[in-house]
PDB file of C-alpha atoms in Angstrom:
ATOM      1  CA  MET A  15       0.000   0.000   0.000  1.00 78.00           C
ATOM      2  CA  ILE A  16       1.105   3.556  -0.489  1.00 80.00           C
ATOM      3  CA  ALA A  17       2.721   4.991   2.592  1.00 81.00           C
ATOM      4  CA  SER A  18       2.992   8.567   1.424  1.00 85.00           C
ATOM      5  CA  VAL A  19       3.101  10.955  -1.503  1.00 89.00           C
ATOM      6  CA  ALA A  20       5.022  14.190  -1.924  1.00 89.00           C
ATOM      7  CA  VAL A  21       5.301  17.061  -4.377  1.00 90.00           C
ATOM      8  CA  VAL A  22       8.499  19.086  -4.463  1.00 89.00           C
ATOM      9  CA  GLY A  23       8.965  22.337  -6.363  1.00 88.00           C
ATOM     10  CA  HIS A  24      11.753  23.144  -8.740  1.00 84.00           C
ATOM     11  CA  GLN A  25      13.888  24.756  -6.065  1.00 84.00           C
ATOM     12  CA  ASN A  26      13.549  21.585  -4.029  1.00 83.00           C
ATOM     13  CA  ASN A  27      11.056  23.223  -1.704  1.00 86.00           C
ATOM     14  CA  PRO A  28       8.300  20.896  -0.458  1.00 85.00           C
ATOM     15  CA  LEU A  29       4.868  21.771  -1.810  1.00 87.00           C
ATOM     16  CA  TYR A  30       2.793  18.937  -0.494  1.00 88.00           C
ATOM     17  CA  LEU A  31       3.538  16.016   1.833  1.00 86.00           C
ATOM     18  CA  GLN A  32       0.918  13.540   2.899  1.00 86.00           C
ATOM     19  CA  SER A  33       1.340  10.275   4.691  1.00 84.00           C
ATOM     20  CA  PHE A  34      -1.299   7.576   4.564  1.00 82.00           C
ATOM     21  CA  THR A  35      -0.093   5.355   7.368  1.00 79.00           C
ATOM     22  CA  ASN A  36      -1.621   5.872  10.766  1.00 71.00           C
ATOM     23  CA  ALA A  37       1.640   6.443  12.576  1.00 72.00           C
ATOM     24  CA  ASN A  38       2.935   9.915  13.258  1.00 72.00           C
ATOM     25  CA  ASP A  39       6.019   9.735  11.091  1.00 73.00           C
ATOM     26  CA  ALA A  40       6.165  13.122   9.373  1.00 74.00           C
ATOM     27  CA  LEU A  41       9.844  13.514  10.146  1.00 80.00           C
ATOM     28  CA  LYS A  42      10.772  10.183   8.637  1.00 79.00           C
ATOM     29  CA  LEU A  43       8.722  11.126   5.598  1.00 78.00           C
ATOM     30  CA  HIS A  44      10.606  14.395   5.158  1.00 80.00           C
ATOM     31  CA  HIS A  45      13.855  12.483   5.435  1.00 82.00           C
ATOM     32  CA  ILE A  46      12.905   9.914   2.799  1.00 83.00           C
ATOM     33  CA  VAL A  47      11.747  12.611   0.395  1.00 83.00           C
ATOM     34  CA  HIS A  48      14.927  14.601   0.927  1.00 84.00           C
ATOM     35  CA  CYS A  49      17.133  11.611   0.138  1.00 84.00           C
ATOM     36  CA  SER A  50      15.117  10.829  -2.981  1.00 84.00           C
ATOM     37  CA  LEU A  51      15.721  14.324  -4.302  1.00 85.00           C
ATOM     38  CA  ASP A  52      19.415  13.532  -4.560  1.00 84.00           C
ATOM     39  CA  VAL A  53      18.665  10.471  -6.617  1.00 82.00           C
ATOM     40  CA  ILE A  54      16.458  12.485  -8.937  1.00 82.00           C
ATOM     41  CA  ASP A  55      19.141  15.120  -9.442  1.00 82.00           C
ATOM     42  CA  GLU A  56      21.648  12.432 -10.219  1.00 81.00           C
ATOM     43  CA  ARG A  57      19.357  10.795 -12.760  1.00 78.00           C
ATOM     44  CA  VAL A  58      18.563  14.054 -14.496  1.00 75.00           C
ATOM     45  CA  ASN A  59      22.055  15.467 -14.626  1.00 74.00           C
ATOM     46  CA  ASN A  60      23.988  12.356 -15.587  1.00 66.00           C
ATOM     47  CA  PRO A  61      22.127  10.508 -18.309  1.00 59.00           C
ATOM     48  CA  LYS A  62      23.228   6.904 -18.481  1.00 54.00           C
ATOM     49  CA  ARG A  63      23.732   5.330 -21.883  1.00 43.00           C
ATOM     50  CA  SER A  64      20.481   6.223 -23.650  1.00 44.00           C
ATOM     51  CA  VAL A  65      19.402   9.811 -24.291  1.00 43.00           C
ATOM     52  CA  SER A  66      15.730   8.923 -24.069  1.00 42.00           C
ATOM     53  CA  THR A  67      15.848   8.761 -20.290  1.00 44.00           C
ATOM     54  CA  LEU A  68      16.786  12.418 -20.240  1.00 44.00           C
ATOM     55  CA  ASN A  69      13.448  13.417 -21.675  1.00 50.00           C
ATOM     56  CA  GLU A  70      11.051  11.032 -20.038  1.00 61.00           C
ATOM     57  CA  SER A  71       8.900  12.297 -17.227  1.00 66.00           C
ATOM     58  CA  TYR A  72       8.512   9.020 -15.386  1.00 72.00           C
ATOM     59  CA  LEU A  73      11.738   8.227 -13.542  1.00 72.00           C
ATOM     60  CA  GLY A  74      10.796   4.833 -12.175  1.00 70.00           C
ATOM     61  CA  LEU A  75      12.117   3.181  -9.057  1.00 72.00           C
ATOM     62  CA  LEU A  76      14.496   5.567  -7.378  1.00 70.00           C
ATOM     63  CA  TYR A  77      15.846   3.347  -4.664  1.00 68.00           C
ATOM     64  CA  PRO A  78      14.536   0.351  -2.746  1.00 69.00           C
ATOM     65  CA  THR A  79      15.248  -0.184   0.918  1.00 69.00           C
ATOM     66  CA  GLU A  80      14.285  -3.029   3.186  1.00 66.00           C
ATOM     67  CA  SER A  81      10.781  -1.815   4.003  1.00 75.00           C
ATOM     68  CA  TYR A  82       9.692   0.476   1.181  1.00 78.00           C
ATOM     69  CA  LYS A  83      10.308   1.660  -2.365  1.00 82.00           C
ATOM     70  CA  VAL A  84      10.303   5.188  -3.741  1.00 84.00           C
ATOM     71  CA  TYR A  85       9.101   6.060  -7.238  1.00 85.00           C
ATOM     72  CA  GLY A  86       9.720   9.385  -8.920  1.00 85.00           C
ATOM     73  CA  TYR A  87       8.210  11.504 -11.697  1.00 85.00           C
ATOM     74  CA  LEU A  88       9.464  14.813 -13.007  1.00 85.00           C
ATOM     75  CA  SER A  89       7.220  17.254 -14.839  1.00 85.00           C
ATOM     76  CA  ASN A  90       8.273  19.651 -17.572  1.00 83.00           C
ATOM     77  CA  THR A  91       8.198  22.509 -15.121  1.00 84.00           C
ATOM     78  CA  LYS A  92      10.649  20.740 -12.802  1.00 83.00           C
ATOM     79  CA  ALA A  93       7.989  19.797 -10.262  1.00 86.00           C
ATOM     80  CA  LYS A  94       8.920  16.467  -8.704  1.00 87.00           C
ATOM     81  CA  PHE A  95       6.349  13.902  -7.609  1.00 88.00           C
ATOM     82  CA  LEU A  96       7.363  11.131  -5.227  1.00 87.00           C
ATOM     83  CA  VAL A  97       5.510   8.048  -4.056  1.00 87.00           C
ATOM     84  CA  VAL A  98       6.680   5.896  -1.150  1.00 85.00           C
ATOM     85  CA  THR A  99       5.106   2.488  -1.153  1.00 84.00           C
ATOM     86  CA  THR A 100       5.450  -0.548   1.071  1.00 80.00           C
ATOM     87  CA  ASP A 101       4.232  -2.981  -1.566  1.00 73.00           C
ATOM     88  CA  LEU A 102       6.699  -5.613  -2.565  1.00 71.00           C
ATOM     89  CA  ASP A 103       5.645  -6.002  -6.166  1.00 73.00           C
ATOM     90  CA  VAL A 104       4.028  -3.094  -7.948  1.00 77.00           C
ATOM     91  CA  LYS A 105       3.282  -3.124 -11.642  1.00 81.00           C
ATOM     92  CA  ASP A 106       4.955  -0.374 -13.629  1.00 82.00           C
ATOM     93  CA  ALA A 107       1.744   0.450 -15.465  1.00 85.00           C
ATOM     94  CA  ASP A 108      -0.117   0.992 -12.199  1.00 85.00           C
ATOM     95  CA  ILE A 109       2.442   3.439 -10.906  1.00 85.00           C
ATOM     96  CA  ARG A 110       2.536   5.288 -14.226  1.00 85.00           C
ATOM     97  CA  SER A 111      -1.223   5.749 -14.246  1.00 88.00           C
ATOM     98  CA  PHE A 112      -1.061   6.850 -10.620  1.00 88.00           C
ATOM     99  CA  PHE A 113       1.449   9.562 -11.544  1.00 88.00           C
ATOM    100  CA  ARG A 114      -0.673  10.648 -14.484  1.00 88.00           C
ATOM    101  CA  ARG A 115      -3.666  11.230 -12.241  1.00 90.00           C
ATOM    102  CA  PHE A 116      -1.502  12.807  -9.555  1.00 90.00           C
ATOM    103  CA  HIS A 117      -0.040  15.209 -12.113  1.00 90.00           C
ATOM    104  CA  ALA A 118      -3.519  16.135 -13.374  1.00 91.00           C
ATOM    105  CA  ALA A 119      -4.655  16.915  -9.826  1.00 92.00           C
ATOM    106  CA  TYR A 120      -1.520  18.995  -9.275  1.00 92.00           C
ATOM    107  CA  VAL A 121      -2.113  21.014 -12.464  1.00 91.00           C
ATOM    108  CA  ASP A 122      -5.653  21.784 -11.350  1.00 90.00           C
ATOM    109  CA  ALA A 123      -4.445  22.848  -7.908  1.00 91.00           C
ATOM    110  CA  VAL A 124      -1.739  25.125  -9.321  1.00 90.00           C
ATOM    111  CA  SER A 125      -4.155  26.758 -11.802  1.00 89.00           C
ATOM    112  CA  ASN A 126      -6.000  28.192  -8.840  1.00 89.00           C
ATOM    113  CA  PRO A 127      -5.451  31.977  -9.046  1.00 88.00           C
ATOM    114  CA  PHE A 128      -5.230  32.164  -5.269  1.00 89.00           C
ATOM    115  CA  HIS A 129      -2.414  29.679  -5.118  1.00 88.00           C
ATOM    116  CA  VAL A 130       0.952  31.383  -4.697  1.00 85.00           C
ATOM    117  CA  PRO A 131       3.593  29.690  -6.860  1.00 84.00           C
ATOM    118  CA  GLU A 132       6.358  27.914  -4.909  1.00 84.00           C
ATOM    119  CA  LYS A 133       4.359  27.971  -1.676  1.00 87.00           C
ATOM    120  CA  LYS A 134       2.621  24.989  -0.108  1.00 88.00           C
ATOM    121  CA  ILE A 135      -0.554  23.710  -1.708  1.00 88.00           C
ATOM    122  CA  VAL A 136      -3.329  24.307   0.806  1.00 87.00           C
ATOM    123  CA  SER A 137      -6.298  23.312  -1.295  1.00 88.00           C
ATOM    124  CA  ARG A 138      -8.580  20.825   0.434  1.00 90.00           C
ATOM    125  CA  THR A 139      -9.905  19.673  -2.936  1.00 91.00           C
ATOM    126  CA  PHE A 140      -6.395  18.676  -3.922  1.00 92.00           C
ATOM    127  CA  ALA A 141      -5.941  16.726  -0.689  1.00 91.00           C
ATOM    128  CA  GLN A 142      -9.228  14.935  -1.239  1.00 92.00           C
ATOM    129  CA  ARG A 143      -8.403  14.104  -4.839  1.00 92.00           C
ATOM    130  CA  VAL A 144      -5.027  12.718  -3.859  1.00 91.00           C
ATOM    131  CA  SER A 145      -6.590  10.551  -1.137  1.00 91.00           C
ATOM    132  CA  GLY A 146      -9.080   9.307  -3.718  1.00 92.00           C
ATOM    133  CA  ILE A 147      -6.314   8.418  -6.162  1.00 90.00           C
ATOM    134  CA  VAL A 148      -4.370   6.590  -3.430  1.00 89.00           C
ATOM    135  CA  LYS A 149      -7.465   4.612  -2.391  1.00 89.00           C
ATOM    136  CA  ALA A 150      -8.192   3.699  -6.013  1.00 89.00           C
ATOM    137  CA  PHE A 151      -4.607   2.550  -6.420  1.00 87.00           C
ATOM    138  CA  ALA A 152      -4.772   0.390  -3.316  1.00 83.00           C
ATOM    139  CA  ALA A 153      -8.083  -1.117  -4.456  1.00 82.00           C
ATOM    140  CA  GLY A 154      -6.636  -1.735  -7.912  1.00 78.00           C
ATOM    141  CA  THR A 155      -3.596  -3.645  -6.701  1.00 72.00           C
ATOM    142  CA  ASN A 156      -5.507  -5.675  -4.115  1.00 70.00           C
ATOM    143  CA  GLY A 157      -8.517  -6.616  -6.202  1.00 54.00           C
TER     144      GLY A 157
ATOM    145  CA  MET B  22     -14.086  18.475 -16.084  1.00 56.00           C
ATOM    146  CA  GLY B  23     -13.726  22.000 -17.464  1.00 70.00           C
ATOM    147  CA  ARG B  24     -16.540  24.267 -18.437  1.00 82.00           C
ATOM    148  CA  GLU B  25     -16.296  26.451 -21.516  1.00 84.00           C
ATOM    149  CA  VAL B  26     -16.813  30.167 -21.918  1.00 84.00           C
ATOM    150  CA  ALA B  27     -17.636  32.174 -25.034  1.00 87.00           C
ATOM    151  CA  GLU B  28     -14.579  33.745 -26.569  1.00 84.00           C
ATOM    152  CA  SER B  29     -16.224  37.160 -26.767  1.00 85.00           C
ATOM    153  CA  CYS B  30     -16.457  37.221 -22.962  1.00 87.00           C
ATOM    154  CA  PHE B  31     -12.740  36.632 -22.857  1.00 85.00           C
ATOM    155  CA  ASP B  32     -12.059  39.402 -25.389  1.00 84.00           C
ATOM    156  CA  GLY B  33     -14.231  41.783 -23.390  1.00 86.00           C
ATOM    157  CA  LEU B  34     -12.428  40.854 -20.174  1.00 88.00           C
ATOM    158  CA  ILE B  35      -8.986  41.567 -21.587  1.00 87.00           C
ATOM    159  CA  ILE B  36      -9.984  44.869 -23.153  1.00 85.00           C
ATOM    160  CA  GLU B  37     -11.665  45.993 -19.946  1.00 88.00           C
ATOM    161  CA  MET B  38      -8.711  44.899 -17.812  1.00 88.00           C
ATOM    162  CA  VAL B  39      -6.270  46.878 -19.937  1.00 86.00           C
ATOM    163  CA  SER B  40      -8.458  49.954 -19.968  1.00 85.00           C
ATOM    164  CA  ALA B  41      -9.131  49.719 -16.215  1.00 88.00           C
ATOM    165  CA  TYR B  42      -5.446  49.552 -15.392  1.00 87.00           C
ATOM    166  CA  GLY B  43      -4.507  52.158 -17.966  1.00 83.00           C
ATOM    167  CA  ARG B  44      -7.227  54.714 -17.409  1.00 83.00           C
ATOM    168  CA  ARG B  45      -8.630  54.239 -13.937  1.00 84.00           C
ATOM    169  CA  PHE B  46      -6.156  52.639 -11.562  1.00 83.00           C
ATOM    170  CA  TYR B  47      -2.903  54.127 -12.784  1.00 80.00           C
ATOM    171  CA  ALA B  48      -4.078  56.874 -15.098  1.00 79.00           C
ATOM    172  CA  THR B  49      -1.118  59.074 -14.320  1.00 82.00           C
ATOM    173  CA  LYS B  50       1.498  56.326 -14.370  1.00 83.00           C
ATOM    174  CA  PRO B  51       1.366  54.351 -17.604  1.00 81.00           C
ATOM    175  CA  ASP B  52       4.616  52.536 -16.813  1.00 85.00           C
ATOM    176  CA  LEU B  53       3.200  51.131 -13.619  1.00 88.00           C
ATOM    177  CA  ALA B  54      -0.005  50.108 -15.398  1.00 88.00           C
ATOM    178  CA  SER B  55       1.937  48.284 -18.078  1.00 88.00           C
ATOM    179  CA  ARG B  56       4.079  46.511 -15.481  1.00 90.00           C
ATOM    180  CA  ARG B  57       0.979  45.351 -13.590  1.00 90.00           C
ATOM    181  CA  ILE B  58      -0.639  44.084 -16.791  1.00 91.00           C
ATOM    182  CA  GLU B  59       2.545  42.244 -17.676  1.00 91.00           C
ATOM    183  CA  ALA B  60       2.654  40.713 -14.202  1.00 92.00           C
ATOM    184  CA  ILE B  61      -0.899  39.414 -14.600  1.00 92.00           C
ATOM    185  CA  GLY B  62       0.149  37.883 -17.916  1.00 92.00           C
ATOM    186  CA  PHE B  63       3.195  36.370 -16.211  1.00 93.00           C
ATOM    187  CA  GLN B  64       1.099  34.471 -13.698  1.00 92.00           C
ATOM    188  CA  VAL B  65      -1.354  33.322 -16.391  1.00 92.00           C
ATOM    189  CA  GLY B  66       1.448  32.033 -18.608  1.00 92.00           C
ATOM    190  CA  HIS B  67       3.130  30.373 -15.646  1.00 90.00           C
ATOM    191  CA  GLN B  68      -0.011  28.400 -14.815  1.00 91.00           C
ATOM    192  CA  LEU B  69      -1.033  27.661 -18.409  1.00 91.00           C
ATOM    193  CA  ILE B  70       2.289  26.100 -19.375  1.00 90.00           C
ATOM    194  CA  GLU B  71       1.937  23.735 -16.418  1.00 88.00           C
ATOM    195  CA  ARG B  72      -1.293  22.491 -17.925  1.00 89.00           C
ATOM    196  CA  TYR B  73      -0.137  22.242 -21.532  1.00 88.00           C
ATOM    197  CA  THR B  74       3.100  20.355 -20.916  1.00 86.00           C
ATOM    198  CA  VAL B  75       1.571  17.497 -18.968  1.00 83.00           C
ATOM    199  CA  GLU B  76       2.143  14.545 -21.236  1.00 75.00           C
ATOM    200  CA  ARG B  77       5.197  15.891 -23.023  1.00 77.00           C
ATOM    201  CA  PRO B  78       8.769  14.740 -22.564  1.00 74.00           C
ATOM    202  CA  ARG B  79      11.051  17.385 -21.141  1.00 75.00           C
ATOM    203  CA  PHE B  80      12.633  20.015 -23.372  1.00 77.00           C
ATOM    204  CA  SER B  81      16.284  19.459 -24.087  1.00 76.00           C
ATOM    205  CA  ASP B  82      17.190  23.022 -24.950  1.00 80.00           C
ATOM    206  CA  HIS B  83      15.879  26.548 -25.401  1.00 80.00           C
ATOM    207  CA  LEU B  84      15.048  26.112 -29.062  1.00 83.00           C
ATOM    208  CA  GLU B  85      12.731  23.209 -28.315  1.00 84.00           C
ATOM    209  CA  ALA B  86      10.931  25.207 -25.655  1.00 85.00           C
ATOM    210  CA  ILE B  87      10.492  28.158 -28.015  1.00 86.00           C
ATOM    211  CA  LYS B  88       9.221  25.859 -30.743  1.00 86.00           C
ATOM    212  CA  PHE B  89       6.697  24.463 -28.272  1.00 86.00           C
ATOM    213  CA  ILE B  90       5.539  28.005 -27.505  1.00 84.00           C
ATOM    214  CA  CYS B  91       5.242  28.762 -31.225  1.00 85.00           C
ATOM    215  CA  LYS B  92       3.268  25.664 -32.047  1.00 87.00           C
ATOM    216  CA  GLU B  93       1.277  23.943 -29.322  1.00 88.00           C
ATOM    217  CA  PHE B  94       1.057  26.765 -26.796  1.00 88.00           C
ATOM    218  CA  TRP B  95       0.048  29.345 -29.389  1.00 88.00           C
ATOM    219  CA  SER B  96      -2.554  27.056 -30.945  1.00 89.00           C
ATOM    220  CA  GLU B  97      -4.079  26.393 -27.525  1.00 87.00           C
ATOM    221  CA  LEU B  98      -4.341  30.106 -26.858  1.00 86.00           C
ATOM    222  CA  PHE B  99      -5.087  31.549 -30.291  1.00 86.00           C
ATOM    223  CA  LYS B 100      -6.096  28.533 -32.410  1.00 86.00           C
ATOM    224  CA  LYS B 101      -3.200  29.094 -34.802  1.00 86.00           C
ATOM    225  CA  GLN B 102       0.573  28.794 -34.757  1.00 87.00           C
ATOM    226  CA  ILE B 103       3.197  31.470 -34.957  1.00 85.00           C
ATOM    227  CA  ASP B 104       3.790  32.275 -38.596  1.00 85.00           C
ATOM    228  CA  ASN B 105       7.462  33.040 -38.540  1.00 85.00           C
ATOM    229  CA  LEU B 106      10.325  32.330 -36.136  1.00 86.00           C
ATOM    230  CA  LYS B 107      13.736  33.923 -36.564  1.00 85.00           C
ATOM    231  CA  THR B 108      16.688  33.443 -34.278  1.00 84.00           C
ATOM    232  CA  ASN B 109      19.980  35.146 -33.734  1.00 80.00           C
ATOM    233  CA  HIS B 110      22.083  32.653 -31.849  1.00 73.00           C
ATOM    234  CA  ARG B 111      24.980  34.947 -31.259  1.00 74.00           C
ATOM    235  CA  VAL B 112      22.976  37.550 -29.455  1.00 74.00           C
ATOM    236  CA  GLY B 113      20.471  35.127 -27.917  1.00 79.00           C
ATOM    237  CA  THR B 114      17.331  36.690 -29.329  1.00 85.00           C
ATOM    238  CA  PHE B 115      14.302  35.074 -30.923  1.00 86.00           C
ATOM    239  CA  VAL B 116      11.738  36.895 -33.024  1.00 86.00           C
ATOM    240  CA  LEU B 117       8.216  35.489 -33.248  1.00 85.00           C
ATOM    241  CA  GLN B 118       5.873  36.886 -35.837  1.00 83.00           C
ATOM    242  CA  ASP B 119       2.119  36.456 -35.890  1.00 83.00           C
ATOM    243  CA  ASN B 120       0.381  37.703 -39.014  1.00 80.00           C
ATOM    244  CA  LYS B 121      -3.151  37.820 -37.702  1.00 79.00           C
ATOM    245  CA  PHE B 122      -3.244  38.228 -33.952  1.00 79.00           C
ATOM    246  CA  ARG B 123      -6.563  36.958 -32.725  1.00 79.00           C
ATOM    247  CA  TRP B 124      -7.087  39.403 -29.875  1.00 78.00           C
ATOM    248  CA  PHE B 125      -6.665  42.392 -32.162  1.00 74.00           C
ATOM    249  CA  THR B 126      -9.470  41.418 -34.506  1.00 71.00           C
ATOM    250  CA  ARG B 127     -11.924  42.653 -31.882  1.00 67.00           C
ATOM    251  CA  VAL B 128     -10.122  45.799 -30.778  1.00 66.00           C
ATOM    252  CA  LEU B 129     -11.731  48.956 -32.115  1.00 55.00           C
ATOM    253  CA  ILE B 130      -9.532  52.001 -32.112  1.00 54.00           C
ATOM    254  CA  ASP B 131     -11.604  55.130 -31.585  1.00 53.00           C
ATOM    255  CA  PRO B 132     -11.502  56.979 -34.918  1.00 50.00           C
ATOM    256  CA  SER B 133     -12.563  60.361 -33.496  1.00 48.00           C
ATOM    257  CA  SER B 134      -9.784  62.707 -34.456  1.00 40.00           C
ATOM    258  CA  GLU B 135      -9.842  66.395 -33.692  1.00 39.00           C
ATOM    259  CA  ASP B 136      -6.134  66.283 -34.136  1.00 44.00           C
ATOM    260  CA  ASN B 137      -4.742  63.657 -36.458  1.00 48.00           C
ATOM    261  CA  GLU B 138      -1.356  63.200 -34.815  1.00 48.00           C
ATOM    262  CA  ALA B 139      -2.790  62.979 -31.321  1.00 47.00           C
ATOM    263  CA  SER B 140      -5.279  60.270 -32.283  1.00 46.00           C
ATOM    264  CA  GLN B 141      -2.542  58.292 -34.008  1.00 49.00           C
ATOM    265  CA  GLY B 142      -0.405  58.531 -30.892  1.00 53.00           C
ATOM    266  CA  SER B 143      -3.170  57.486 -28.521  1.00 58.00           C
ATOM    267  CA  SER B 144      -4.282  54.568 -30.680  1.00 60.00           C
ATOM    268  CA  SER B 145      -0.780  53.132 -30.751  1.00 64.00           C
ATOM    269  CA  GLU B 146      -0.552  53.719 -27.014  1.00 69.00           C
ATOM    270  CA  ALA B 147      -3.782  51.789 -26.507  1.00 70.00           C
ATOM    271  CA  THR B 148      -2.560  48.822 -28.510  1.00 74.00           C
ATOM    272  CA  SER B 149       0.822  48.859 -26.848  1.00 78.00           C
ATOM    273  CA  MET B 150      -0.933  48.610 -23.470  1.00 82.00           C
ATOM    274  CA  LEU B 151      -2.849  45.644 -24.818  1.00 83.00           C
ATOM    275  CA  LEU B 152       0.376  44.030 -25.927  1.00 85.00           C
ATOM    276  CA  HIS B 153       1.878  43.807 -22.462  1.00 88.00           C
ATOM    277  CA  PHE B 154      -0.510  41.020 -21.548  1.00 89.00           C
ATOM    278  CA  PRO B 155       0.621  38.494 -24.196  1.00 89.00           C
ATOM    279  CA  CYS B 156       4.241  39.487 -23.532  1.00 89.00           C
ATOM    280  CA  GLY B 157       3.694  38.589 -19.905  1.00 91.00           C
ATOM    281  CA  ILE B 158       2.105  35.295 -20.874  1.00 91.00           C
ATOM    282  CA  ILE B 159       5.128  34.303 -22.950  1.00 91.00           C
ATOM    283  CA  ARG B 160       7.551  35.378 -20.236  1.00 91.00           C
ATOM    284  CA  GLY B 161       5.636  33.463 -17.554  1.00 91.00           C
ATOM    285  CA  ALA B 162       5.416  30.344 -19.667  1.00 90.00           C
ATOM    286  CA  LEU B 163       9.145  30.328 -20.388  1.00 89.00           C
ATOM    287  CA  SER B 164      10.113  31.060 -16.816  1.00 89.00           C
ATOM    288  CA  ASN B 165       8.203  28.017 -15.598  1.00 88.00           C
ATOM    289  CA  VAL B 166      10.243  25.732 -17.847  1.00 85.00           C
ATOM    290  CA  GLY B 167      13.395  27.340 -16.516  1.00 83.00           C
ATOM    291  CA  ILE B 168      14.204  29.936 -19.172  1.00 85.00           C
ATOM    292  CA  SER B 169      14.382  33.538 -18.088  1.00 85.00           C
ATOM    293  CA  CYS B 170      14.069  36.191 -20.761  1.00 86.00           C
ATOM    294  CA  ALA B 171      12.687  39.610 -21.565  1.00 87.00           C
ATOM    295  CA  VAL B 172       9.828  39.856 -24.023  1.00 87.00           C
ATOM    296  CA  SER B 173       8.830  42.923 -25.988  1.00 85.00           C
ATOM    297  CA  ALA B 174       6.230  43.288 -28.698  1.00 84.00           C
ATOM    298  CA  ASP B 175       5.769  45.508 -31.640  1.00 79.00           C
ATOM    299  CA  ALA B 176       2.632  45.874 -33.717  1.00 72.00           C
ATOM    300  CA  SER B 177       3.174  47.349 -37.109  1.00 65.00           C
ATOM    301  CA  ASN B 178       0.582  48.509 -39.557  1.00 52.00           C
ATOM    302  CA  LEU B 179      -1.602  50.399 -37.131  1.00 48.00           C
ATOM    303  CA  PRO B 180      -4.454  51.344 -36.965  1.00 46.00           C
ATOM    304  CA  SER B 181      -5.773  48.638 -39.246  1.00 47.00           C
ATOM    305  CA  CYS B 182      -4.965  45.948 -36.729  1.00 46.00           C
ATOM    306  CA  GLU B 183      -6.931  43.276 -38.517  1.00 50.00           C
ATOM    307  CA  SER B 184      -4.248  42.860 -41.082  1.00 55.00           C
ATOM    308  CA  GLY B 185      -1.565  43.984 -38.657  1.00 60.00           C
ATOM    309  CA  ILE B 186       1.561  41.983 -38.077  1.00 71.00           C
ATOM    310  CA  LEU B 187       2.544  41.418 -34.485  1.00 76.00           C
ATOM    311  CA  VAL B 188       6.177  40.771 -33.680  1.00 78.00           C
ATOM    312  CA  PHE B 189       7.415  39.473 -30.312  1.00 80.00           C
ATOM    313  CA  ALA B 190      11.101  39.792 -29.577  1.00 80.00           C
ATOM    314  CA  LEU B 191      12.550  37.541 -26.880  1.00 80.00           C
ATOM    315  CA  LYS B 192      15.914  38.352 -25.400  1.00 78.00           C
ATOM    316  CA  PHE B 193      17.668  35.831 -23.214  1.00 72.00           C
ATOM    317  CA  SER B 194      19.791  36.832 -20.292  1.00 60.00           C
ATOM    318  CA  ILE B 195      22.324  33.997 -20.514  1.00 48.00           C
TER     319      ILE B 195
END
């Protein structure tokens, strides 16, 4: 199941962090997201072998640890989306569609004229949409 | 999920916004009015480019980003593409030319002329105020993909703006 999601702006400032486990582990979440940012930077700045990875938005599995995996996605406007999941086997297609919906919700939240760019996203609609997408993802992988 | 609005409402909104800023809010300070209009355009462009680059792979260099602005971005906004793109690599400037700018087809320049030169001057002033908004949109869109530049516009062939040619000049600060 998905433990948490995060959106980070292009100056590596956190825009949205939400954890879906019941424990109070905000600090650990911040730490995981921070470490993943380094991996993203490394992937973007040093393209390995093929040039196509430089232009793709979906970055795939960033790094696995013993209890969770982190997936990354980079938009054209340098907004980074991160998903921390505790599932052991997750299909690539599922995660890609999750990021697509997550990105769409983010675009709608940022188009709000009252949203200040590069500040935290405070929209409740966005939070509800993200929770909905996470629940749909969990239902999709279980059922 | 989106609802649609008639384009004439949008035209009316832009014309009224420009005239409100130019004549009512900052009537004595046209520079300030133009900067505010450009700032509104900046935020609009910033948010629009987020929406229009969703499924696209990332741009590898400035030229690709400018080509995106000329083609997809312009056709989303104005239902047509930029007609002509010239670059000057040495100096870092790009010139975008639009031969039939959609927002101008609805702008009516007041033909009352007690004094011919004065009316010519004020009509070009009115259109130049109007131009700050699309300049801001382009600047905002480019800044969100990481390219900072200065945008200026020039409309030739006034006052018959219907057949007027609109030229945007982008200068990069790298």
